[in-house]
Amino acid sequence: MFLFKREIHPAETDILKGFTDWHCHIVPGVDDGMRDLEDALETLEYYQSLQVNEVIFTPHVMNGMPVNWETIVQAYEHLKQQYRGNIQLRLGGEYMLDSGFKKRVEGGLQPLKDKRVLVETSYLAPPDCLFEMLYEVSISGYIPVIAHPERYLYMKPRDYSRLKNNEYLFQLNLLSLSDYYNKQVKERAEYLLDAGMYNLTGSDLHSREKFRYHWEHMKISRRLFKKLEILVEKSNGRPTGKNSPT
């Protein structure tokens, strides 16, 4: 069907069939994601229509958040009780590498699964002691997953290489390959995808309407689409060709 097309709309394929979303903000009322339970349930229904298999919720955990972790857990459990579909639901967290992070590590982090912990930084400037904090995560028994590295405009190719040399994982935001963010983010996402640096994929969904619009209008080259297919299969935990799950 897509043999003679130079660009492909991923939304017109079955690439999200069996998909694992490693990064989203669907737990209602705890951060800048879903507003309420109804919004969250409708988003999960939309995911069901896409044949998504598993969703790992990653609410923000950072300085200045108005809710504590106990409130997040309560909201997650209530959402699970109200959900009637067959998507697998799991709770993780998206941890900001800020001045309060060390204390959070000492208290224990909520992994995505298999000890993988999602972390993020400011988009414009690195935190003090970035690599020291990531090392702290590692020696505490976790595997750092760098959320949407394509969005960190302070990073250079050598920074990405150094992170990968330390065996940290990279998570791609699907919409980074669209025009959702900006041209720089899109170019960085294409570079990292082409270089095979990503390990996991996620939506980073905050708004169902915005995600749906940009997903349905996104188009990428056939060559990059093939690489995205391979990444998604790895991210879902299924080997593709010579590639094995991360």
Short mmCIF file of C-alpha atoms in Angstrom, two decimals, residues 10-232:
data_model
loop_
_atom_site.label_atom_id
_atom_site.label_comp_id
_atom_site.label_asym_id
_atom_site.label_seq_id
_atom_site.Cartn_x
_atom_site.Cartn_y
_atom_site.Cartn_z
CA PRO A 10 1.79 6.55 10.62
CA ALA A 11 -1.84 6.99 11.69
CA GLU A 12 -2.89 5.21 8.50
CA THR A 13 -0.90 2.12 9.48
CA ASP A 14 -1.31 -0.39 12.31
CA ILE A 15 1.89 0.72 14.06
CA LEU A 16 0.02 1.33 17.35
CA LYS A 17 -1.54 -2.14 17.38
CA GLY A 18 -0.20 -3.76 20.54
CA PHE A 19 1.53 -0.51 21.49
CA THR A 20 3.02 0.14 24.94
CA ASP A 21 2.85 3.82 25.87
CA TRP A 22 5.75 4.36 28.26
CA HIS A 23 5.02 8.03 28.95
CA CYS A 24 1.68 9.81 29.33
CA HIS A 25 -0.25 12.08 31.67
CA ILE A 26 -3.67 10.45 31.91
CA VAL A 27 -4.11 10.05 35.69
CA PRO A 28 -6.68 12.80 36.31
CA GLY A 29 -6.23 15.88 38.45
CA VAL A 30 -2.63 15.35 39.54
CA ASP A 31 -0.58 17.41 37.05
CA ASP A 32 -0.99 19.30 33.77
CA GLY A 33 -2.55 16.32 32.01
CA MET A 34 -6.12 14.99 32.24
CA ARG A 35 -8.55 17.32 33.97
CA ASP A 36 -10.94 14.76 35.43
CA LEU A 37 -11.97 11.11 35.47
CA GLU A 38 -14.28 11.43 32.48
CA ASP A 39 -11.48 12.91 30.37
CA ALA A 40 -9.14 10.08 31.41
CA LEU A 41 -11.67 7.34 30.63
CA GLU A 42 -12.47 8.84 27.23
CA THR A 43 -8.74 8.93 26.46
CA LEU A 44 -8.41 5.25 27.35
CA GLU A 45 -11.39 4.53 25.05
CA TYR A 46 -9.55 6.37 22.28
CA TYR A 47 -6.47 4.26 22.99
CA GLN A 48 -8.64 1.17 22.80
CA SER A 49 -9.73 2.21 19.29
CA LEU A 50 -6.04 2.40 18.32
CA GLN A 51 -5.51 -1.14 19.72
CA VAL A 52 -3.02 0.05 22.33
CA ASN A 53 -2.04 -2.82 24.62
CA GLU A 54 -0.43 -1.22 27.67
CA VAL A 55 -0.32 2.26 29.20
CA ILE A 56 2.20 3.35 31.80
CA PHE A 57 1.06 6.53 33.52
CA THR A 58 3.88 8.95 34.30
CA PRO A 59 2.62 11.92 36.32
CA HIS A 60 5.10 14.70 36.98
CA VAL A 61 7.09 14.46 40.23
CA MET A 62 9.01 17.67 40.87
CA ASN A 63 9.50 20.62 43.17
CA GLY A 64 6.43 22.84 43.40
CA MET A 65 3.84 20.21 42.50
CA PRO A 66 0.60 20.85 44.43
CA VAL A 67 -0.12 17.13 45.04
CA ASN A 68 1.91 14.52 46.89
CA TRP A 69 2.63 10.94 45.84
CA GLU A 70 -0.13 9.49 48.03
CA THR A 71 -2.69 11.61 46.16
CA ILE A 72 -1.31 10.39 42.83
CA VAL A 73 -1.63 6.76 43.93
CA GLN A 74 -5.21 7.32 45.10
CA ALA A 75 -6.17 8.94 41.78
CA TYR A 76 -4.53 6.07 39.87
CA GLU A 77 -6.33 3.40 41.90
CA HIS A 78 -9.67 5.15 41.42
CA LEU A 79 -9.09 5.35 37.66
CA LYS A 80 -8.27 1.63 37.56
CA GLN A 81 -11.45 0.81 39.46
CA GLN A 82 -13.59 2.80 37.04
CA TYR A 83 -11.92 1.58 33.84
CA ARG A 84 -13.76 -1.29 32.11
CA GLY A 85 -11.50 -1.92 29.10
CA ASN A 86 -8.75 -4.46 28.56
CA ILE A 87 -5.71 -2.20 28.26
CA GLN A 88 -3.06 -3.04 30.83
CA LEU A 89 -2.59 -0.09 33.20
CA ARG A 90 0.53 0.61 35.23
CA LEU A 91 1.76 3.51 37.36
CA GLY A 92 5.21 5.04 36.94
CA GLY A 93 6.40 8.60 37.33
CA GLU A 94 8.27 11.30 35.43
CA TYR A 95 10.92 12.65 37.79
CA MET A 96 12.44 16.09 37.31
CA LEU A 97 16.16 16.21 38.04
CA ASP A 98 15.85 19.17 40.40
CA SER A 99 17.06 20.07 43.87
CA GLY A 100 14.56 17.70 45.49
CA PHE A 101 15.48 14.67 43.41
CA LYS A 102 18.14 13.23 45.73
CA LYS A 103 15.62 13.06 48.57
CA ARG A 104 13.17 11.27 46.27
CA VAL A 105 15.80 8.71 45.34
CA GLU A 106 16.50 8.07 49.02
CA GLY A 107 12.77 7.54 49.63
CA GLY A 108 12.40 5.18 46.66
CA LEU A 109 11.27 5.88 43.11
CA GLN A 110 8.30 4.48 41.20
CA PRO A 111 9.72 2.66 38.14
CA LEU A 112 7.94 2.25 34.83
CA LYS A 113 8.71 -1.45 35.12
CA ASP A 114 11.82 -3.63 35.34
CA LYS A 115 13.54 -0.95 37.46
CA ARG A 116 13.38 1.60 34.62
CA VAL A 117 12.81 5.11 35.96
CA LEU A 118 11.75 8.01 33.73
CA VAL A 119 13.64 11.27 34.35
CA GLU A 120 13.58 14.68 32.70
CA THR A 121 15.38 18.02 32.85
CA SER A 122 14.61 21.59 31.84
CA TYR A 123 14.39 22.01 28.08
CA LEU A 124 16.79 24.95 27.95
CA ALA A 125 19.53 24.25 30.50
CA PRO A 126 20.99 21.17 32.19
CA PRO A 127 20.65 20.75 35.94
CA ASP A 128 23.70 21.05 38.13
CA CYS A 129 25.45 17.68 38.41
CA LEU A 130 23.37 15.98 35.70
CA PHE A 131 25.60 12.93 35.39
CA GLU A 132 26.07 12.67 39.15
CA MET A 133 22.29 12.49 39.63
CA LEU A 134 21.93 9.87 36.91
CA TYR A 135 24.73 7.87 38.53
CA GLU A 136 22.85 8.09 41.83
CA VAL A 137 19.83 6.55 40.11
CA SER A 138 21.99 3.70 38.78
CA ILE A 139 23.71 2.84 42.06
CA SER A 140 20.29 2.85 43.76
CA GLY A 141 19.34 -0.11 41.57
CA TYR A 142 17.36 1.67 38.85
CA ILE A 143 17.89 2.12 35.11
CA PRO A 144 17.61 5.78 34.06
CA VAL A 145 15.31 6.45 31.11
CA ILE A 146 15.82 9.91 29.63
CA ALA A 147 12.40 11.28 28.70
CA HIS A 148 12.20 12.94 25.26
CA PRO A 149 15.92 13.78 24.86
CA GLU A 150 15.10 15.44 21.54
CA ARG A 151 13.46 18.28 23.45
CA TYR A 152 16.59 19.30 25.40
CA LEU A 153 17.90 22.06 23.18
CA TYR A 154 21.07 22.49 25.27
CA MET A 155 22.27 19.02 24.30
CA LYS A 156 24.79 18.45 21.54
CA PRO A 157 25.55 15.18 19.70
CA ARG A 158 28.43 14.55 22.11
CA ASP A 159 26.02 14.85 25.07
CA TYR A 160 23.70 12.23 23.58
CA SER A 161 26.69 9.96 22.91
CA ARG A 162 27.94 10.34 26.48
CA LEU A 163 24.54 9.43 27.88
CA LYS A 164 24.33 6.37 25.65
CA ASN A 165 27.89 5.35 26.56
CA ASN A 166 26.68 5.25 30.16
CA GLU A 167 23.96 2.83 28.99
CA TYR A 168 21.09 5.15 29.84
CA LEU A 169 17.91 4.60 27.85
CA PHE A 170 16.23 7.16 25.58
CA GLN A 171 12.45 7.55 25.20
CA LEU A 172 11.01 9.13 22.04
CA ASN A 173 7.88 11.28 22.10
CA LEU A 174 5.91 10.18 19.04
CA LEU A 175 4.73 13.70 18.30
CA SER A 176 8.33 14.95 18.21
CA LEU A 177 8.36 13.54 14.67
CA SER A 178 5.47 15.88 13.79
CA ASP A 179 5.19 19.66 13.88
CA TYR A 180 3.75 19.58 17.41
CA TYR A 181 6.78 21.09 19.15
CA ASN A 182 9.06 22.94 16.74
CA LYS A 183 11.47 22.40 13.87
CA GLN A 184 14.50 21.92 16.13
CA VAL A 185 12.81 19.19 18.16
CA LYS A 186 11.67 17.42 15.00
CA GLU A 187 15.17 17.50 13.51
CA ARG A 188 16.70 16.16 16.73
CA ALA A 189 14.11 13.38 16.92
CA GLU A 190 14.84 12.40 13.33
CA TYR A 191 18.59 12.43 14.03
CA LEU A 192 18.29 10.25 17.16
CA LEU A 193 15.86 7.85 15.47
CA ASP A 194 18.09 7.55 12.41
CA ALA A 195 21.12 6.92 14.65
CA GLY A 196 19.29 4.13 16.52
CA MET A 197 19.67 5.83 19.90
CA TYR A 198 16.09 5.39 21.13
CA ASN A 199 14.99 2.45 23.29
CA LEU A 200 11.38 3.23 24.19
CA THR A 201 8.45 5.18 22.78
CA GLY A 202 5.65 7.14 24.38
CA SER A 203 2.97 9.68 23.61
CA ASP A 204 3.67 12.17 26.42
CA LEU A 205 -0.06 12.75 26.00
CA HIS A 206 -1.51 15.63 28.02
CA SER A 207 -4.50 16.38 25.79
CA ARG A 208 -6.39 13.77 23.78
CA GLU A 209 -7.55 16.33 21.23
CA LYS A 210 -4.06 17.72 20.57
CA PHE A 211 -2.49 14.28 20.36
CA ARG A 212 -5.14 12.99 18.01
CA TYR A 213 -4.89 15.98 15.68
CA HIS A 214 -1.11 15.92 15.36
CA TRP A 215 -0.92 12.13 15.19
CA GLU A 216 -3.42 12.01 12.33
CA HIS A 217 -1.58 14.77 10.44
CA MET A 218 1.96 13.52 11.06
CA LYS A 219 3.92 12.24 8.10
CA ILE A 220 7.49 10.95 7.89
CA SER A 221 9.74 9.51 5.23
CA ARG A 222 9.45 5.84 4.34
CA ARG A 223 13.01 5.27 5.57
CA LEU A 224 12.35 6.78 9.00
CA PHE A 225 9.01 5.02 9.24
CA LYS A 226 10.81 1.67 8.90
CA LYS A 227 13.11 2.70 11.75
CA LEU A 228 10.11 3.80 13.81
CA GLU A 229 8.47 0.42 13.22
CA ILE A 230 11.56 -1.35 14.53
CA LEU A 231 11.75 0.95 17.56
CA VAL A 232 8.08 0.44 18.41
#
